[in-house]
Coordinates of C-alpha atoms in Angstrom, one line a residue:
T1 CA -7.2 25.2 -6.6
G2 CA -5.0 22.1 -6.6
R3 CA -2.1 23.9 -8.5
Q4 CA -2.6 27.0 -6.2
Y5 CA -2.2 24.5 -3.1
Q6 CA 0.8 22.9 -4.8
E7 CA 2.4 26.2 -5.1
L8 CA 1.7 27.1 -1.7
I9 CA 3.4 23.7 -0.7
R10 CA 6.6 24.6 -3.0
R11 CA 6.5 28.2 -1.6
G12 CA 6.9 26.3 2.1
F13 CA 9.8 24.4 0.7
S14 CA 11.6 27.6 0.1
K15 CA 11.2 29.0 3.8
G16 CA 12.2 25.6 5.2
K17 CA 15.7 24.7 6.5
H18 CA 15.3 21.3 8.1
F19 CA 12.9 18.4 6.8
I20 CA 11.7 15.3 7.8
S21 CA 10.2 12.9 5.3
V22 CA 8.2 9.7 5.6
S23 CA 10.3 7.8 3.0
Q24 CA 13.5 8.0 1.2
K25 CA 11.5 8.1 -2.1
T26 CA 9.7 11.2 -0.6
R27 CA 13.3 12.7 0.6
E28 CA 14.5 12.2 -3.2
D29 CA 11.7 13.7 -4.4
L30 CA 11.3 16.8 -2.0
H31 CA 15.2 17.6 -2.9
Q32 CA 14.2 18.3 -6.5
Y33 CA 12.2 21.0 -5.5
L34 CA 14.7 22.5 -3.2
S35 CA 16.6 25.5 -4.4
G36 CA 19.6 24.3 -2.3
K37 CA 20.7 21.9 0.2
P38 CA 19.2 22.0 3.3
A39 CA 20.6 22.2 6.6
S40 CA 19.2 18.7 7.4
S41 CA 16.8 16.3 5.6
D42 CA 16.0 13.0 7.7
V43 CA 13.7 10.3 7.0
V44 CA 11.2 8.9 9.7
Y45 CA 8.6 6.2 8.6
N46 CA 5.2 6.9 9.4
G47 CA 3.4 5.0 12.6
F48 CA 0.5 3.3 12.7
H49 CA -2.6 5.5 13.5
Q50 CA -4.8 2.2 14.5
P51 CA -4.0 -0.9 16.0
F52 CA -3.2 -3.0 13.0
S53 CA -2.7 -7.0 14.4
P54 CA -3.4 -10.6 13.1
H55 CA -6.8 -11.7 13.7
E56 CA -7.5 -15.5 13.3
P57 CA -8.1 -15.8 9.4
V58 CA -11.3 -18.2 9.8
S59 CA -12.9 -16.0 12.2
A60 CA -11.7 -12.7 10.3
R61 CA -13.7 -14.3 7.3
S62 CA -16.8 -15.3 8.8
L63 CA -17.2 -11.8 10.8
F64 CA -16.2 -9.9 7.7
G65 CA -18.2 -12.2 5.1
N66 CA -21.2 -11.3 7.6
R67 CA -20.8 -7.8 7.3
I68 CA -20.6 -7.7 3.4
N69 CA -23.1 -10.7 3.2
L70 CA -20.6 -13.1 1.1
D71 CA -19.3 -16.5 1.7
L72 CA -15.5 -15.9 2.2
T73 CA -14.8 -19.4 3.9
S74 CA -12.3 -20.0 1.2
G75 CA -10.4 -16.8 1.1
Y76 CA -9.8 -14.0 -1.4
I77 CA -7.9 -11.5 -2.8
L78 CA -7.9 -8.0 -1.2
H79 CA -7.1 -4.5 -2.7
V80 CA -7.4 -1.0 -0.3
G81 CA -7.2 2.1 -2.3
G82 CA -8.8 5.1 -3.9
N83 CA -9.3 6.0 -7.6
P84 CA -6.3 8.3 -8.6
W85 CA -4.4 6.9 -11.6
Y86 CA -1.2 5.9 -9.9
K87 CA -3.1 3.3 -7.4
N88 CA -3.4 1.2 -10.7
R89 CA -6.8 -0.2 -9.5
S90 CA -7.5 -1.2 -13.2
G91 CA -3.9 -3.7 -13.2
V92 CA -5.7 -5.2 -10.1
I93 CA -8.3 -6.4 -12.3
E94 CA -6.1 -7.2 -14.8
I95 CA -3.9 -9.5 -12.5
Y96 CA -7.1 -11.3 -11.2
D97 CA -8.4 -11.9 -15.0
A98 CA -5.1 -13.4 -15.5
W99 CA -5.0 -15.0 -12.5
R100 CA -8.7 -16.8 -13.1
S101 CA -7.7 -17.8 -16.7
T102 CA -5.1 -20.0 -15.6
N103 CA -6.1 -21.4 -12.6
S104 CA -9.3 -23.3 -11.4
N105 CA -9.4 -21.5 -8.4
K106 CA -12.3 -19.1 -8.3
L107 CA -11.4 -16.9 -5.1
P108 CA -13.3 -13.5 -5.3
L109 CA -11.7 -10.1 -5.4
L110 CA -12.5 -7.4 -3.1
M111 CA -11.9 -3.9 -3.9
I112 CA -12.4 -1.6 -0.6
G113 CA -12.2 2.1 -1.0
E114 CA -13.9 4.9 -2.7
A115 CA -16.8 3.8 -5.1
P116 CA -15.2 3.0 -8.7
S117 CA -14.8 5.6 -11.1
P118 CA -16.7 5.4 -14.9
E119 CA -13.5 3.9 -16.2
L120 CA -13.0 1.4 -13.5
L121 CA -16.8 0.0 -13.9
M122 CA -15.9 0.0 -17.5
R123 CA -12.8 -2.2 -17.1
H124 CA -14.9 -4.3 -14.5
S125 CA -17.6 -4.5 -17.0
E126 CA -15.3 -6.0 -19.5
S127 CA -13.9 -8.9 -17.0
P128 CA -14.9 -12.3 -17.6
Y129 CA -15.2 -12.7 -13.8
K130 CA -16.6 -9.7 -13.1
A131 CA -19.4 -11.7 -11.0
D132 CA -16.6 -12.4 -8.4
I133 CA -15.4 -8.7 -8.1
H134 CA -16.9 -7.1 -5.5
W135 CA -16.4 -2.8 -5.0
L136 CA -17.0 -2.1 -1.0
T137 CA -17.4 1.4 0.0
G138 CA -18.1 2.7 3.7
I139 CA -16.7 -0.3 5.5
E140 CA -15.7 0.6 9.1
D141 CA -12.3 0.4 10.1
T142 CA -13.1 -2.4 12.5
F143 CA -14.1 -4.6 9.4
V144 CA -10.8 -3.1 7.1
R145 CA -8.7 -5.0 9.6
L146 CA -10.7 -7.9 9.5
A147 CA -10.5 -7.7 5.8
Y148 CA -6.7 -7.7 5.9
S149 CA -6.4 -10.6 8.1
G150 CA -8.7 -12.8 6.3
A151 CA -7.4 -12.3 3.0
S152 CA -5.3 -14.9 1.1
V153 CA -3.2 -12.4 -0.5
F154 CA -3.1 -8.8 -0.5
L155 CA -2.5 -6.9 -3.9
F156 CA -0.9 -3.8 -4.3
P157 CA 0.2 -3.4 -7.7
S158 CA 0.7 0.7 -7.1
L159 CA 2.7 2.9 -10.0
G160 CA 3.8 5.2 -7.3
E161 CA 3.4 6.4 -3.5
G162 CA 4.6 8.9 -0.9
F163 CA 4.5 5.9 1.6
G164 CA 2.2 2.9 1.0
W165 CA 0.4 2.5 4.3
P166 CA -2.2 -0.5 3.0
I167 CA 1.4 -2.5 2.4
A168 CA 2.2 -1.9 6.2
E169 CA -1.4 -2.3 7.4
A170 CA -1.7 -5.6 5.5
M171 CA 1.4 -7.0 7.0
A172 CA 0.8 -6.0 10.4
S173 CA -2.6 -7.9 9.9
G174 CA -0.8 -11.3 9.0
C175 CA -1.7 -11.3 5.3
P176 CA 0.9 -11.4 2.5
V177 CA 1.7 -8.7 0.4
I178 CA 2.7 -8.2 -3.4
T179 CA 3.5 -5.0 -4.4
T180 CA 5.4 -3.0 -6.6
G181 CA 9.3 -3.6 -6.9
E182 CA 10.1 0.1 -6.8
P183 CA 10.7 2.9 -3.7
P184 CA 8.8 3.6 -1.8
M185 CA 6.7 0.1 -2.2
T186 CA 9.9 -1.4 -1.7
E187 CA 11.0 0.5 1.9
V188 CA 7.7 -0.4 3.3
A189 CA 7.7 -4.3 2.1
G190 CA 11.0 -4.5 3.0
D191 CA 12.0 -8.2 2.4
A192 CA 8.9 -9.3 3.7
G193 CA 7.0 -8.8 0.4
F194 CA 6.3 -10.2 -2.9
L195 CA 7.5 -7.9 -5.5
I196 CA 6.4 -7.4 -9.2
P197 CA 7.6 -5.0 -11.7
R198 CA 6.0 -2.0 -12.3
R199 CA 2.9 -2.2 -15.0
P200 CA 4.2 -1.2 -18.7
M201 CA 2.5 1.2 -20.5
D202 CA 2.7 -0.9 -23.6
P203 CA -0.7 -3.0 -23.7
L204 CA 1.1 -6.0 -25.3
Q205 CA 3.5 -5.9 -22.6
A206 CA 0.8 -4.9 -19.9
Q207 CA -0.9 -8.5 -20.8
Q208 CA 2.5 -10.6 -20.1
W209 CA 3.1 -8.4 -16.8
A210 CA -0.2 -9.4 -15.6
L211 CA 0.2 -13.0 -16.8
N212 CA 3.7 -12.9 -14.6
A213 CA 2.0 -11.5 -11.4
A214 CA -0.8 -13.8 -11.7
S215 CA 1.8 -16.7 -11.2
V216 CA 3.0 -15.1 -7.9
V217 CA -0.8 -14.6 -6.9
N218 CA -1.1 -18.4 -7.3
K219 CA 2.2 -19.4 -5.5
I220 CA 1.2 -17.3 -2.6
V221 CA -2.6 -18.7 -2.6
T222 CA -1.0 -22.4 -2.7
L223 CA 1.6 -22.0 -0.2
L224 CA 1.7 -24.9 2.3
P225 CA 0.4 -23.8 5.8
A226 CA 4.3 -23.6 7.2
D227 CA 5.2 -21.7 4.2
R228 CA 2.3 -19.1 4.8
K229 CA 3.1 -19.1 8.4
M230 CA 6.8 -17.9 7.6
V231 CA 5.7 -15.3 5.2
V232 CA 3.3 -14.0 7.7
D233 CA 5.5 -14.0 10.6
A234 CA 8.3 -12.0 8.2
G235 CA 5.7 -9.5 7.6
I236 CA 4.3 -8.9 11.1
N237 CA 8.1 -8.5 12.0
N238 CA 8.9 -6.1 8.9
A239 CA 5.6 -4.3 9.9
K240 CA 7.3 -3.2 13.5
K241 CA 9.3 -0.4 12.2
F242 CA 6.1 1.3 11.7
D243 CA 5.4 1.5 15.5
T244 CA 4.0 4.8 16.2
Q245 CA 5.9 5.6 19.6
H246 CA 9.3 4.6 17.9
S247 CA 8.4 7.3 15.3
L248 CA 7.5 9.9 17.6
D249 CA 10.8 9.1 19.4
Q250 CA 12.9 9.5 16.2
I251 CA 10.8 12.9 15.8
E252 CA 11.8 14.0 19.2
R253 CA 15.4 13.4 18.7
I254 CA 16.0 15.1 15.4
Y255 CA 14.0 18.2 17.1
V256 CA 16.5 18.1 19.9
R257 CA 19.7 18.0 17.7
I258 CA 18.4 20.7 15.6
L259 CA 17.6 22.9 18.7
H260 CA 21.1 22.0 20.4
E261 CA 22.9 22.8 17.0
H262 CA 20.6 26.1 16.8
K263 CA 22.1 27.0 20.4
A264 CA 25.7 26.1 19.7
G265 CA 25.4 28.2 16.3
N266 CA 26.2 25.4 14.1
N267 CA 22.7 26.0 12.2
P268 CA 20.8 28.9 11.1

């Protein structure tokens, strides 16, 4: 059924003349499937569908900690995502293991999203720090927003995305973000994110990748208050480009432009 669904999408591409993509990366991928040059192809970033904003971290940790019955007073490392391979949830654990093995800090790792797959559970069981890795499913949106605000750092080493919502959500909530230095993650993070390379396939190279990423984690969790405020403020400012009204206004302008061109006979 998945292949049939994708075939319907590709068939729809063949009928379209005007396209709006949610990122430059998505636009580039789209053009690979088109048989010819479209009449127009624009990029409009997604707008938030929830009210993300910073919450005072100490209060956020207390409220969220009460919800999941954990003491989060000292902070935590956060990941939000599903189980598809490209989300690289196993890579999150690899980075966490590397960070714990090279530091005395014992912040827990919270994994919000789908229940872990058997493969992820196996990876979890192999971690020396498995007691501090917590899988959290069925968390209400209100508490997910609190989780972002209370996190010491948000870890999102995705291998590929169409957009990368959690990056924007974390930044808008006042949380520093580590993500992969490739589009579209770089588009969403802008200059406000801490970028790491894409996880290599070779196991030995992956070990070094995790250690290098762990050093970035440690850099963020040990930031002085003034430096952390600069990082948080940069993220909040970057997230403003995902304002819902701004996105809708951009889409409306594109529709109006296409309508005027059509009436003028400049486009089919």
